[in-house]
XYZ file of C-alpha atoms in Angstrom:
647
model
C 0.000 0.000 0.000
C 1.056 3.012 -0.845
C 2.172 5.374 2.222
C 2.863 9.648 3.449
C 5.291 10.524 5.162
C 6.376 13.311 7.637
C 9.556 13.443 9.085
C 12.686 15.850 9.338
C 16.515 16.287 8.239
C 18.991 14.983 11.154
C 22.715 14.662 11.740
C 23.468 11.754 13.464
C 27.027 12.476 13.216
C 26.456 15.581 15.873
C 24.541 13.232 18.691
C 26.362 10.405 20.885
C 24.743 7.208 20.730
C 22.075 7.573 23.552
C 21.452 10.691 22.383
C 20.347 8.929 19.302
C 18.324 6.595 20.747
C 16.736 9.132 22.767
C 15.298 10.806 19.234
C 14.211 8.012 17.905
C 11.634 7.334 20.447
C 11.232 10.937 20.364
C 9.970 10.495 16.310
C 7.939 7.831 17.771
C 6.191 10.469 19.884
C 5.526 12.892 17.467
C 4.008 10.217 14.934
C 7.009 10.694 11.986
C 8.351 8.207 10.242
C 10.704 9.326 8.103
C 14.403 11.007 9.088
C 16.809 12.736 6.289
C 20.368 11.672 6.896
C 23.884 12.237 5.633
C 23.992 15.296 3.641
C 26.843 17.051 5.282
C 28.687 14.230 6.261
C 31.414 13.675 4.233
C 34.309 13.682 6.866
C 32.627 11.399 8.749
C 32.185 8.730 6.229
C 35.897 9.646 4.703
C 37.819 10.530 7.825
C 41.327 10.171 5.592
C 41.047 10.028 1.610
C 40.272 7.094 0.587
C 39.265 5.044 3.428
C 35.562 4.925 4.196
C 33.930 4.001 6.892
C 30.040 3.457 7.120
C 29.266 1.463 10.213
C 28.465 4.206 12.114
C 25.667 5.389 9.732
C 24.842 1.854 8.780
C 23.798 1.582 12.479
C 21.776 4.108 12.469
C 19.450 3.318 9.529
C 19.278 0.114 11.193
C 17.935 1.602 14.544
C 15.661 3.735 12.422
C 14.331 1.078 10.544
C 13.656 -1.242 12.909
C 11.168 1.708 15.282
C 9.137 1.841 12.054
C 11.369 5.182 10.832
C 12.656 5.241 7.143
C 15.447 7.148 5.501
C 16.104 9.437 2.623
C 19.803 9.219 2.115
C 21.605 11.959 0.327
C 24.911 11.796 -1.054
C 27.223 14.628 0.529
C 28.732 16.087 -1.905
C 27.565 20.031 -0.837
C 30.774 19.494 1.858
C 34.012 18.001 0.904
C 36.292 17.160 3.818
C 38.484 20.331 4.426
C 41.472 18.314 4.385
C 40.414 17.402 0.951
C 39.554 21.299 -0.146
C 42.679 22.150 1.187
C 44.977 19.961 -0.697
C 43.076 20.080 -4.161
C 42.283 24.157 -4.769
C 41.247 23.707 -7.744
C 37.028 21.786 -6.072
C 36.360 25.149 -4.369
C 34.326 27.708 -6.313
C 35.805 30.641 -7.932
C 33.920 34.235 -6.993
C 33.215 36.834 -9.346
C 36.240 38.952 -7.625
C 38.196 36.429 -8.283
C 38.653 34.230 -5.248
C 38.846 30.877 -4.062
C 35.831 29.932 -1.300
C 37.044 29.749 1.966
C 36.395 26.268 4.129
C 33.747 28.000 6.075
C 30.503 26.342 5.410
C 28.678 24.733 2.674
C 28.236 24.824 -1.064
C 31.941 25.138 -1.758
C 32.425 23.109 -4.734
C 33.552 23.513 -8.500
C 30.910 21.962 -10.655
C 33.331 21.955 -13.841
C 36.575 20.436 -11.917
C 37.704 16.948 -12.865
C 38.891 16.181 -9.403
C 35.580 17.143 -7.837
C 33.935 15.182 -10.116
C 35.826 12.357 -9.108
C 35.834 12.336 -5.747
C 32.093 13.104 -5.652
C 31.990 9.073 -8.127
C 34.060 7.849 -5.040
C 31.650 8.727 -2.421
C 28.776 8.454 -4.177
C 29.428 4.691 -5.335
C 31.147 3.302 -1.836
C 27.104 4.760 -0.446
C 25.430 3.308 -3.501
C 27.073 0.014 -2.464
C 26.866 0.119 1.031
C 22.941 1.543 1.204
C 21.690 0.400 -2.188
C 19.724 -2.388 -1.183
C 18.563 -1.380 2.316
C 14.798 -2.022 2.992
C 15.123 1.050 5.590
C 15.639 3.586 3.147
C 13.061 4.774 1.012
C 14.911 7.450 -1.623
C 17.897 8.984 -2.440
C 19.229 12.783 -1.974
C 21.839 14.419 -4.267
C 23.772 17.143 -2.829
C 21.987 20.124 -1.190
C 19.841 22.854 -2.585
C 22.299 22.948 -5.475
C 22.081 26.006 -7.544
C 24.954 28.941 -9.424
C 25.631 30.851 -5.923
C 27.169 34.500 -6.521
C 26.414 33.581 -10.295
C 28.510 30.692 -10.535
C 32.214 29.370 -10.672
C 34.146 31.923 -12.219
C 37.769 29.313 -12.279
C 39.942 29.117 -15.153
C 38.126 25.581 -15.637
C 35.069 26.838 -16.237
C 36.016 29.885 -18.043
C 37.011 27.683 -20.405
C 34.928 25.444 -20.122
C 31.888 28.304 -20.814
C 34.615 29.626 -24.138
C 34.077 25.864 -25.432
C 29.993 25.982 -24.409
C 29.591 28.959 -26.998
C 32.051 27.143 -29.335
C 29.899 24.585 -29.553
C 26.753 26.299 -29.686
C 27.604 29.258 -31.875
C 30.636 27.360 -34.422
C 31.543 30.511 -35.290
C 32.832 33.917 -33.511
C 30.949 35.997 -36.679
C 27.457 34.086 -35.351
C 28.202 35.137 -31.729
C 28.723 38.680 -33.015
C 25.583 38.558 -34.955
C 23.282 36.959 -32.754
C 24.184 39.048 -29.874
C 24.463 42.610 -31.530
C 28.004 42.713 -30.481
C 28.528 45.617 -33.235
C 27.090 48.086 -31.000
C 29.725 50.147 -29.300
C 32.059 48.132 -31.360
C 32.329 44.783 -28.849
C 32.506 42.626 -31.464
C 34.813 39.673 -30.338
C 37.475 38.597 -32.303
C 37.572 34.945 -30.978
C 35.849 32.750 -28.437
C 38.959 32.964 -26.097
C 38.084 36.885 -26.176
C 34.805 35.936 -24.188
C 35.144 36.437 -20.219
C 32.254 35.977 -18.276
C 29.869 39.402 -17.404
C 31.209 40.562 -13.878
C 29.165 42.447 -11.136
C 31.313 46.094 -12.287
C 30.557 45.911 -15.794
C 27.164 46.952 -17.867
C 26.558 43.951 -18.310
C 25.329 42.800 -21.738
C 21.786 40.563 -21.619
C 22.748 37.984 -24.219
C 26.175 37.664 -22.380
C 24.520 37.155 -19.013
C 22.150 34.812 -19.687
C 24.538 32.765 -21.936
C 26.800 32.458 -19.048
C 23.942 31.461 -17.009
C 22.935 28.635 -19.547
C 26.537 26.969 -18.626
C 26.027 27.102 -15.403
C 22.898 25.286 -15.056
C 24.018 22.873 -17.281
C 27.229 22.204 -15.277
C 25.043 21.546 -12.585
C 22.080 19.333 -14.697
C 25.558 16.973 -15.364
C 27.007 17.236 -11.837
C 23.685 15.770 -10.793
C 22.935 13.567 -13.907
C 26.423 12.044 -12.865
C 25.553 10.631 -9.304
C 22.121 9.717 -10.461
C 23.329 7.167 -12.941
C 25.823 5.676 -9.824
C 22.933 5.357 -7.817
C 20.435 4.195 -10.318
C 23.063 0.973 -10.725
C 23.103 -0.292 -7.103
C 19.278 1.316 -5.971
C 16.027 0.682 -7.191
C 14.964 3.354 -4.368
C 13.810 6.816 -6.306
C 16.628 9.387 -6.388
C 16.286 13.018 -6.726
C 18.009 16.308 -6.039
C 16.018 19.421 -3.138
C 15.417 22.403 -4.889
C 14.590 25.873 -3.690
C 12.356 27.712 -5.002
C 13.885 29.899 -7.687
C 13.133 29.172 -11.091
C 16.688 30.396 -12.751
C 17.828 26.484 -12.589
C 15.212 24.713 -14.576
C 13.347 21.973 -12.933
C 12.643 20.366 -15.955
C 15.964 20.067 -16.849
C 17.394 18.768 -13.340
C 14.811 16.504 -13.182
C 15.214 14.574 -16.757
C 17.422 11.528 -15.064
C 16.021 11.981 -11.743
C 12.638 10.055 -10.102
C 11.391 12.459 -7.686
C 11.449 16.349 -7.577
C 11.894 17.260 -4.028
C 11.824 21.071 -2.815
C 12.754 22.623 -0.113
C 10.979 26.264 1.078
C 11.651 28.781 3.885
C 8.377 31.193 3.446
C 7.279 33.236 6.331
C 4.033 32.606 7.987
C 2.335 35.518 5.818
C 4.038 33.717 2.857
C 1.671 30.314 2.460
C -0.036 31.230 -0.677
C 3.318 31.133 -2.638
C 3.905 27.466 -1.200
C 0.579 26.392 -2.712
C 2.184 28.261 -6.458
C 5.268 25.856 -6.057
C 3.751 22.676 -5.180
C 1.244 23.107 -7.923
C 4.028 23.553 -10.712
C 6.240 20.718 -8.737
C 3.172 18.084 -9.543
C 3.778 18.830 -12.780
C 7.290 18.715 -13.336
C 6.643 14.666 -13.916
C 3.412 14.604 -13.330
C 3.600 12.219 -10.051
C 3.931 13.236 -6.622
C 6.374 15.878 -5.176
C 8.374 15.173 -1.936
C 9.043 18.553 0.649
C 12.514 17.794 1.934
C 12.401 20.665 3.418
C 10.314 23.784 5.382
C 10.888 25.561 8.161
C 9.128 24.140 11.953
C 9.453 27.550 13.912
C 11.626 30.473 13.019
C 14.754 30.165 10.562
C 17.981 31.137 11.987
C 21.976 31.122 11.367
C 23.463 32.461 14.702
C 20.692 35.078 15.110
C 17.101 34.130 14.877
C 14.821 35.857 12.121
C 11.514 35.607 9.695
C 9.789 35.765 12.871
C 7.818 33.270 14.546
C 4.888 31.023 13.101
C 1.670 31.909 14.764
C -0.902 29.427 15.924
C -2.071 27.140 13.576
C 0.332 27.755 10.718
C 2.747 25.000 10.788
C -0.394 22.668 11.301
C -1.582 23.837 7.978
C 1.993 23.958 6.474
C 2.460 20.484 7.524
C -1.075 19.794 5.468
C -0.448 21.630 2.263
C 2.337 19.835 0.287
C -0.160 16.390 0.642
C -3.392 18.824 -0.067
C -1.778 19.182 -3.575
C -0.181 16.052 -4.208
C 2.989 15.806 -2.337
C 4.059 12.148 -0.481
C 6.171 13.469 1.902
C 6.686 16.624 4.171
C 10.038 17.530 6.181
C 10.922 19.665 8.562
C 14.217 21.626 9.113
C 15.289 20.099 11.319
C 14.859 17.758 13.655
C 17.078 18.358 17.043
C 18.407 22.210 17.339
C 21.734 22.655 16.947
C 24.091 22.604 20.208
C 26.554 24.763 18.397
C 27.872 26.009 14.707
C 26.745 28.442 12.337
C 22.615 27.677 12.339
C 23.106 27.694 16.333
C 19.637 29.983 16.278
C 17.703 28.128 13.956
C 13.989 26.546 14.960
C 13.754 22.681 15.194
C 11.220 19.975 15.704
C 13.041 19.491 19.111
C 15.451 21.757 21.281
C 19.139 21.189 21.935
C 17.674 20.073 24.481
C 15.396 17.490 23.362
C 12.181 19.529 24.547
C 8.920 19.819 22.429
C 8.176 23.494 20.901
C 4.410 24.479 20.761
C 4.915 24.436 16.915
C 6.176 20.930 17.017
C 2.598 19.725 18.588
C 0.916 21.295 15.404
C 3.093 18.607 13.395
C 2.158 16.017 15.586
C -1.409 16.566 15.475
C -1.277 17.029 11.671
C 0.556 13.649 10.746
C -2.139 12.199 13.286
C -5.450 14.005 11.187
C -3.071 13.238 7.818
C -2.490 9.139 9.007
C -6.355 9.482 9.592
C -7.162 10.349 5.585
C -4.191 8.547 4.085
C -6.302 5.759 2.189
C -8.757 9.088 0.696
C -5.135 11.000 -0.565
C -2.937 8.139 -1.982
C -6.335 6.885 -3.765
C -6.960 10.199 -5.413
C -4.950 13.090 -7.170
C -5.123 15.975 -8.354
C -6.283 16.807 -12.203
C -6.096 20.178 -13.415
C -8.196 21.603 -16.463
C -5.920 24.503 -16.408
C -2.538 25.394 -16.905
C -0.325 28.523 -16.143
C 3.009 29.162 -17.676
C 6.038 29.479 -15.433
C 9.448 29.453 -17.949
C 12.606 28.667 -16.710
C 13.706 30.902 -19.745
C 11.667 33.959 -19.418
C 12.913 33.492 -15.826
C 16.053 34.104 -16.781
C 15.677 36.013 -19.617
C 13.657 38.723 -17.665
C 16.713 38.273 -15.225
C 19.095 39.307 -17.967
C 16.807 42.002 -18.946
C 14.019 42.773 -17.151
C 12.600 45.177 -19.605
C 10.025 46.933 -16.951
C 12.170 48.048 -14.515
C 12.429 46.039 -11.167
C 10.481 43.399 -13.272
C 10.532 39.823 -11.015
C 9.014 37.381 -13.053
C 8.122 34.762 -10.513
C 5.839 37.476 -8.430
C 3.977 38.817 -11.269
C 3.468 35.509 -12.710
C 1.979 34.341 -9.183
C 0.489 37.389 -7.474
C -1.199 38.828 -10.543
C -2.035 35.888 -12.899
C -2.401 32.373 -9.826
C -3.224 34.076 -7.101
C -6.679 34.484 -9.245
C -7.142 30.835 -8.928
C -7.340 29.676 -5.515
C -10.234 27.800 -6.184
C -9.204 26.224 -9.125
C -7.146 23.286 -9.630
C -4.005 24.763 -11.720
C -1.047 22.786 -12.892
C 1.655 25.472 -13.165
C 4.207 24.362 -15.913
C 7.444 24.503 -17.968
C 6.939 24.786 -21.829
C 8.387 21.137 -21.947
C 5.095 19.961 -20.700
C 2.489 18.587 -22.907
C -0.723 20.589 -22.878
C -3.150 17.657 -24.089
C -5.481 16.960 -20.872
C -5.975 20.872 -20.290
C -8.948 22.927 -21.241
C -7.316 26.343 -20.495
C -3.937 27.729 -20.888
C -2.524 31.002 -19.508
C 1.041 32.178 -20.984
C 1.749 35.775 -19.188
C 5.306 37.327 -19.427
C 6.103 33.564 -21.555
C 9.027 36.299 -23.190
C 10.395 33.523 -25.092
C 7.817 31.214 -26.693
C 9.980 29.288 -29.505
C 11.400 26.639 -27.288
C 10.419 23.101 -27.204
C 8.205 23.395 -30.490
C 5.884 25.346 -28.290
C 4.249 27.557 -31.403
C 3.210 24.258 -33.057
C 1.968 22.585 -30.056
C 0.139 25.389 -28.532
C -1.239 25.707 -32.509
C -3.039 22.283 -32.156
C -3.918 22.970 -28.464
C -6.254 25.439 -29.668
C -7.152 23.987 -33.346
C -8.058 21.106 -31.011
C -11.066 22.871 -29.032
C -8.333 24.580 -26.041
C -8.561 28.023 -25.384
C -5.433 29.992 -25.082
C -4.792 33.270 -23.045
C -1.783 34.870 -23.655
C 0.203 37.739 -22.648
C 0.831 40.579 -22.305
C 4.828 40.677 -22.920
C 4.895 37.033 -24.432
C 6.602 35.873 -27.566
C 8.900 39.447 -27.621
C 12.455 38.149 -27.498
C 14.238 35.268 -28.974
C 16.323 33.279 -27.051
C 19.557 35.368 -27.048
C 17.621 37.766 -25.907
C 16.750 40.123 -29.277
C 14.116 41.545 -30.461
C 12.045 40.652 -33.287
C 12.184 42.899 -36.716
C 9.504 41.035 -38.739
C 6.993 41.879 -35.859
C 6.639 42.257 -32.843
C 6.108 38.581 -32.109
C 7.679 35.900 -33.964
C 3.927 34.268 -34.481
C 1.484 35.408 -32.226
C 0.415 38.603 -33.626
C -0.479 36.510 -37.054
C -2.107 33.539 -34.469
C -4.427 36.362 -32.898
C -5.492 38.039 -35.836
C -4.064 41.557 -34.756
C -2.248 44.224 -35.870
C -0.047 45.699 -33.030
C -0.029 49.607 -33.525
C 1.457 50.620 -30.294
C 3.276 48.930 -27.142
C 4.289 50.752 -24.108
C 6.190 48.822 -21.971
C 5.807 50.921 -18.912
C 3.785 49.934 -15.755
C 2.669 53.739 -14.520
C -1.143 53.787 -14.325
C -1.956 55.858 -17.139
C -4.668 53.871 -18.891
C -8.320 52.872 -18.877
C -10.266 50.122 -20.769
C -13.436 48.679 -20.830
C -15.194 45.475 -22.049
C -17.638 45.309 -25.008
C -20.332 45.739 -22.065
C -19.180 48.602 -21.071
C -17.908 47.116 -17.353
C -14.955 48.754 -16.431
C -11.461 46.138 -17.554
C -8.562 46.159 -15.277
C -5.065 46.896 -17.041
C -1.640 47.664 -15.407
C 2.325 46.981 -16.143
C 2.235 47.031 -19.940
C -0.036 48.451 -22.296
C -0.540 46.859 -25.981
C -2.682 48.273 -28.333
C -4.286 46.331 -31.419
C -6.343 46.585 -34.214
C -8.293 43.644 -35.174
C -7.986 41.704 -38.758
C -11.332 40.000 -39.787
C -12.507 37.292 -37.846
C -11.043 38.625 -34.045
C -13.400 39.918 -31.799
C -12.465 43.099 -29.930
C -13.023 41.998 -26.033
C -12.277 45.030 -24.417
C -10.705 48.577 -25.638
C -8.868 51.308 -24.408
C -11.343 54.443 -23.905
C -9.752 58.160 -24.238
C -6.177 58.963 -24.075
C -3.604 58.113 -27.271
C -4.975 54.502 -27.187
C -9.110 55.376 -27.293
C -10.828 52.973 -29.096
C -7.922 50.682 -30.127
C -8.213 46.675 -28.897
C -6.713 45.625 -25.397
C -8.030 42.420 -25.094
C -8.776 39.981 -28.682
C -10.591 36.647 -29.478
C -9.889 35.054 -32.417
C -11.379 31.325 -32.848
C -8.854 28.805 -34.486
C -10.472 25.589 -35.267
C -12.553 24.249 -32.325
C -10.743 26.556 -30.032
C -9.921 30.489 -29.401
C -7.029 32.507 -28.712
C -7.478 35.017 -26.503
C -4.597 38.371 -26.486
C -4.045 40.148 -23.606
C -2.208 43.552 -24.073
C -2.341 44.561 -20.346
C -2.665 42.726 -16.892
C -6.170 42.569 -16.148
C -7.328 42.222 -12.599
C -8.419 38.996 -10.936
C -12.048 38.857 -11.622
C -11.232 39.855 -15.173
C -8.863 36.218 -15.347
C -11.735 34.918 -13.929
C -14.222 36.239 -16.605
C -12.103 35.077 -19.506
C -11.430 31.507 -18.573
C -15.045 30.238 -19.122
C -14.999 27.626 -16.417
C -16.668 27.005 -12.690
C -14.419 27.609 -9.903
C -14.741 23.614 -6.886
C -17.091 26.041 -4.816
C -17.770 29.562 -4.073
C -15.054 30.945 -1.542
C -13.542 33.383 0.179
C -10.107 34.433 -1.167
C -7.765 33.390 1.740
C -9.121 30.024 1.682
C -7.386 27.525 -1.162
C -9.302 24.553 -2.529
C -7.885 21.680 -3.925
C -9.971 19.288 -5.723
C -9.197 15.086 -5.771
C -10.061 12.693 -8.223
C -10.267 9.080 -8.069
C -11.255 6.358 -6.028
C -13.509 8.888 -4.081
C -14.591 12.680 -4.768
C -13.209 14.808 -2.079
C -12.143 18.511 -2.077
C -9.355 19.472 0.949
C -10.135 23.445 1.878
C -7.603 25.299 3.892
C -7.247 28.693 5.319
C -3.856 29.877 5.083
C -4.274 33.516 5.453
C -4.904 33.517 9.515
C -8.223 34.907 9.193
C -12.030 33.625 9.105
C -13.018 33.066 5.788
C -15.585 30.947 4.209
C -16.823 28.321 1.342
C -19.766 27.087 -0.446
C -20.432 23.802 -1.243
C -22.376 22.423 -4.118
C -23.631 18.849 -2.331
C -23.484 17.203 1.014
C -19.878 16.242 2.246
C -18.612 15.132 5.627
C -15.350 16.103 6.963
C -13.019 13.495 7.492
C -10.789 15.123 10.273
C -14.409 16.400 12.291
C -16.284 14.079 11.463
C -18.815 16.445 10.570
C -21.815 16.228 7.632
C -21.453 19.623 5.582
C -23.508 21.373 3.418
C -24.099 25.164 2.038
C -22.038 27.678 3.676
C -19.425 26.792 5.904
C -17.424 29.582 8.214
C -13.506 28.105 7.747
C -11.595 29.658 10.963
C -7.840 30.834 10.567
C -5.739 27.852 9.520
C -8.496 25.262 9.511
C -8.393 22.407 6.795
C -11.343 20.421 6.169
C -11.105 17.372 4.020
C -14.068 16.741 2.475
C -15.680 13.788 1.114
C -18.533 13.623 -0.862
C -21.373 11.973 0.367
C-alpha cells in the first residue's frame, strides 16, 4: 500500500549514541516516520582520503528502521572534507572577484573540476554500495539545494569550459557577433577565447549574461545527472536532487534523469499562498507526486534568529499543504536544534535540548489528522483543467533584462495571474510539458515562446477545441535575448489576428479600458494596443487617451478553439471572466481549494491567510478530520483544513 510521510533532516554524526536513541523514540512520539540523513557528512564517512567508513551510519538506519522510521539518504557532496579542499584548490568555487571559497561552510564546490567530479563518483558509489539495497531507506538525496551561488564558478576551468559551451553552440565567432548585436559600441569579439564571463562592475550585456547562465545550469544538470546514474546501478529506491524555489535552474531540466522532484521552502508565515504556487508547478514537473525535503518548523535562523515566529495554527496547515496538492512526503528543518555552529539559532522539531516546541505539537497533530485520511489521498490526485506558464527561460531572460524596470518574473506571474485561482485546480508548468489533458492555458510574461516546439503545439492545443490566453509581454524576445524585426512577435500577432499599432512597456497607471459591455477592464504593467484583422473579436478597448478605441483584449477562434490576447494585466475577476470555467465552490479568497479525483470525490479546503473566511459547497460532504456532515455555507476559521468527502 502506498504510504505519506512526515519526518525531518537529522545529523546523526552531531549526537552520541544515547542521544540517538533518545530521538528516535522521540519520532515515535511525534508520529514521523521518516528522518533525512547524511547530507553534510562527508568527513565522517571519509575521515582520511580514501578510506571509508560506514558502520556508524549503517547503524543508524538500522535503529531507524527497525522503530518503524525510514530514511532518505543523500549523497554529501555540498561538503568536501576540508582536508580534501585544502589539498586540491582547484574543487572550491571561484567568486566573481576572483577568489577561491574559503572552508567556512557549505556549497563550496567547483561543478566543472575533474577532481571534484571524481571524488564526488568515489563517495557516491562506496554509499550506492553500502545503502543500495537497504529495505530502511526509502529514496535517495543528491547534494543540497544545489544552484549557481554568486552567479557561478568563475575558475579558469570553467572559463574555459563556458569559451568551449559557446564554441559549440555558436561554431563561429561571426554568429556570436551577430546573434548578440556585439557591433554596437564596437564589442565585437574577435575569438571565443576573447569571451570572459559578465562581472558584477561591468554593464553587463543581456545575451552575455544569460549565456553564461545557460553553462552554469548545465554544469550543474551533469554534476547531478552524474551521481544519479551511480545510484540508479546499485538502488532501485527513487533518487532526486532538493530544490529551492527559484526558477533560474530549470526543474525540468534537473529533473530529466532523476525520479522524484523534491523542494525545499523557507516562506514566512504571511508567505503560504506562494507554497501552494510551487507545489502546484512541482506536480507537474513529472506529473507524479512531489516530496518537501524541506520547510521551516518555527523560526529560521543562522546564529541570530529571524523571519519571525509562526503563529498558531500555521505550521499545522503547512504540515497539510504539500499532501493537499499532491505531495508524499513533508520535512521539517530540522529535527534536534543545533548545540553549536553556524545555524546555532535556527527553529527545530526538538530543542538542543530534546524539549517539544508548541509548533512541534501542530506537526504532531497534523501527521495524526493526515495518518487518519491517508487511504482518501494516496487513492486520489489531483487533475487540473488549467494550466499557467512558469518558464525557466523567461525566468532568466527577464533576469538578464528585465525590460520593466524592477520586473521579477516569478511574483507577477503568481500574485497577478495564480493568485486568481485559488479555487481552481491549476497545474503550473514549464513549456516542456504537454498541454493535451488541459482545457485552459494562460502564458503571461512567456518572453520567449519558440522553445520546445511550443508555437506548433500550442497551434493544435487550440485547433483542437483549447482556449489559449496569452500575454501581455509574451513571444517578444528570442532566445539570445533580441528583439524581433519582422513583428513584434515571432507568431502570435499573425495567431491572434491583430495588428499591433502601439506597445508601451511601462507599468505607470496611465490607462483605462473597458469590455464590449461597457464594465470597467482592469489593465496595469504594460499596455498593448491592437487593431483587429477579420474574424477577431475586440473583447475590451482602451477608452480616451492616445490609445481610445484601439483593442486591449482579442478573441480570435482557431479551429474548435480560441485565442485570446491580452495587451495589459487585467485584474483577478477579469482572469476569472475570460477563462469560461466554474471555480470547486464559491469561496472566500484566503481560503485555497484543492480538488481530488479518483477512487472517491473529495475537495481538501484550507485557510492559510490567519483569518475567518468561508466556502460554499455544491452537495453534502462530511469532513473526514471532524467528522462532521457539511452542506451550504461553511465559516472556515484561521488555519483550519477540512477534508471533504462527498457523500
Amino acid at each position: 500500500m502506498k504510504k505519506l510521510y512526515i519526518g525531518a533532516a537529522y545529523y546523526p554524526e552531531l549526537w552520541e549514541e544515547e542521544e540517538i536513541e533518545k530521538d528516535i523514540e522521540r519520532c515515535k512520539e511525534l508520529g514521523l516516520n521518516v528522518m533525512r540523513v547524511g547530507e553534510f557528512a562527508w568527513s565522517k564517512m571519509e575521515p582520511r582520503e580514501g578510506e571509508y567508513d560506514f558502520k556508524w551510519l549503517v547503524s543508524v538506519v538500522d535503529k531507524l528502521y527497525a522503530a518503524g522510521i525510514y530514511t532518505v539518504m543523500c549523497t554529501p557532496t555540498c561538503t568536501p572534507p576540508r582536508y580534501m579542499l585544502d589539498k586540491y584548490d582547484e574543487m572550491r568555487r571561484v567568486s566573481p572577484n576572483g577568489k577561491r571559497s574559503q572552508t567556512s561552510s557549505r556549497c563550496h564546490p567547483c561543478k566543472t573540476s575533474p577532481v571534484m567530479r571524481e571524488k564526488n563518483r568515489m563517495i557516491v558509489t562506496e554509499m550506492a554500495k553500502t545503502f543500495g539495497k537497504h529495505p530502511g531507506i526509502i529514496g535517495w538525496q543528491i547534494d543540497n539545494e544545489i544552484f549557481p551561488y554568486e552567479d557561478g564558478c568563475f575558475c579558469p576551468q570553467c572559463v574555459s569550459a563556458f569559451r568551449g559551451y559557446l564554441k559549440k553552440r555558436f561554431k563561429t565567432v561571426d554568429a556570436l557577433n551577430k546573434a548578440w548585436g556585439m557591433a554596437r559600441w564596437s564589442l565585437d569579439y574577435q575569438s571565443f577565447e576573447a569571451v570572459n564571463p559578465p562581472l558584477p562592475e561591468q554593464w553587463k550585456h543581456p545575451s552575455l549574461v544569460k549565456a553564461w547562465w545557460d553553462f552554469q545550469c548545465g554544469q550543474i544538470c551533469s554534476y547531478v545527472d552524474e551521481q544519479a546514474e551511480i545510484l540508479h546501478k546499485y538502488t532501485n529506491a527513487p533518487v532526486g536532487t532538493d530544490m529551492m524555489g527559484i526558477n533560474n535552474l530549470s526543474y525540468y531540466d534537473v529533473n530529466k534523469s532523476l525520479d522524484v522532484v523534491q523542494f525545499n521552502h523557507y516562506n514566512t508565515a504571511d508567505e503560504l499562498y506562494q507554497t501552494t504556487f510551487w507545489y502546484d508547478y512541482l506536480r507537474a514537473v513529472k506529473d507524479k507526486p512531489f516530496w518537501v525535503t524541506e520547510t521551516q518548523v518555527g523560526w529560521n535562523g543562522s546564529e541570530f534568529s529571524e523571519f519571525g515566529y509562526r503563529p498558531t495554527g500555521n505550521c499545522y496547515v503547512n504540515t497539510w499543504l504539500p499532501f493537499a496538492k499532491g505531495a508524499d512526503m513533508n520535512m521539517y528543518w530540522l529535527f534536534r536544534a543545533q548545540r553549536n555552529g553556524h545555524e546555532i539559532a535556527h527553529g527545530a522539531l526538538y530543542s538542543s535540548a530534546g524539549r517539544l516546541y508548541r509548533v512541534s505539537e501542530e506537526v504532531g497533530k497534523a501527521a495524526r489528522e493526515i495518518e487518519s485520511c491517508e487511504t482518501l489521498l494516496t487513492n486520489t490526485e489531483v487533475k487540473a483543467d488549467i494550466a499557467l506558464h512558469f518558464s525557466t527561460t523567461a525566468s532568466n531572460t527577464f533576469r538578464a533584462a528585465p525590460m520593466l524596470k524592477n520586473t521579477d518574473y516569478t511574483k507577477t506571474v503568481r500574485d497577478k495571474f495564480y493568485s486568481a485561482l485559488r479555487h481552481y485546480n491549476t497545474d503550473v508548468i514549464d513549456t516542456p510539458h504537454s498541454l493535451e489533458k488541459y482545457k485552459v492555458v494562460i502564458s503571461p510574461f512567456l518572453c520567449h515562446a519558440e522553445e520546445n516546439g511550443f508555437p506548433a503545439r500550442i497551434k493544435e492545443f487550440v485547433q483542437n477545441g483549447g482556449t489559449w490566453i496569452v500575454g501581455p509581454m509574451t513571444d517578444i524576445l528570442d532566445t539570445e535575448v533580441t528583439k524581433y524585426t519582422q513583428a513584434p512577435y515571432s507568431f502570435l500577432e499573425e495567431l491572434a489576428g491583430v495588428y499591433t499599432k502601439y506597445q508601451k512597456p511601462i507599468d505607470n497607471d496611465v490607462f483605462r479600458a473597458k469590455w464590449t459591455d461597457g464594465t470597467p477592464c482592469g489593465v496595469s504593467a504594460c499596455f498593448d494596443a491592437y487593431e483587429t484583422n477579420e474574424g477577431t473579436e475586440s473583447l475590451a478597448k482602451y477608452c480616451g487617451g492616445e490609445f481610445d478605441g484601439l483593442t486591449v483584449v482579442a478573441e480570435r477562434k482557431v479551429g474548435k478553439g480560441k485565442v485570446i490576447l491580452l495587451g495589459s494585466v487585467p485584474t483577478h475577476d477579469d482572469i476569472r471572466r475570460l477563462l469560461g470555467l466554474k471555480p470547486t465552490f464559491e469561496a472566500s479568497d484566503n481560503v485555497t481549494l484543492v480538488r481530488r479525483t479518483g477512487k472517491v470525490e473529495a475537495v481538501i479546503a484550507a485557510e492559510i491567510e490567519n483569518a475567518a473566511g468561508y466556502i460554499v459547497l455544491d452537495g453534502n460532504y462530511r469532513d473526514l478530520i471532524s467528522n462532521a456532515e457539511l452542506s451550504g455555507r461553511i465559516e472556515v476559521k484561521p488555519y483550519q483544513v477540512l477534508v471533504l468527502e462527498k457523500v
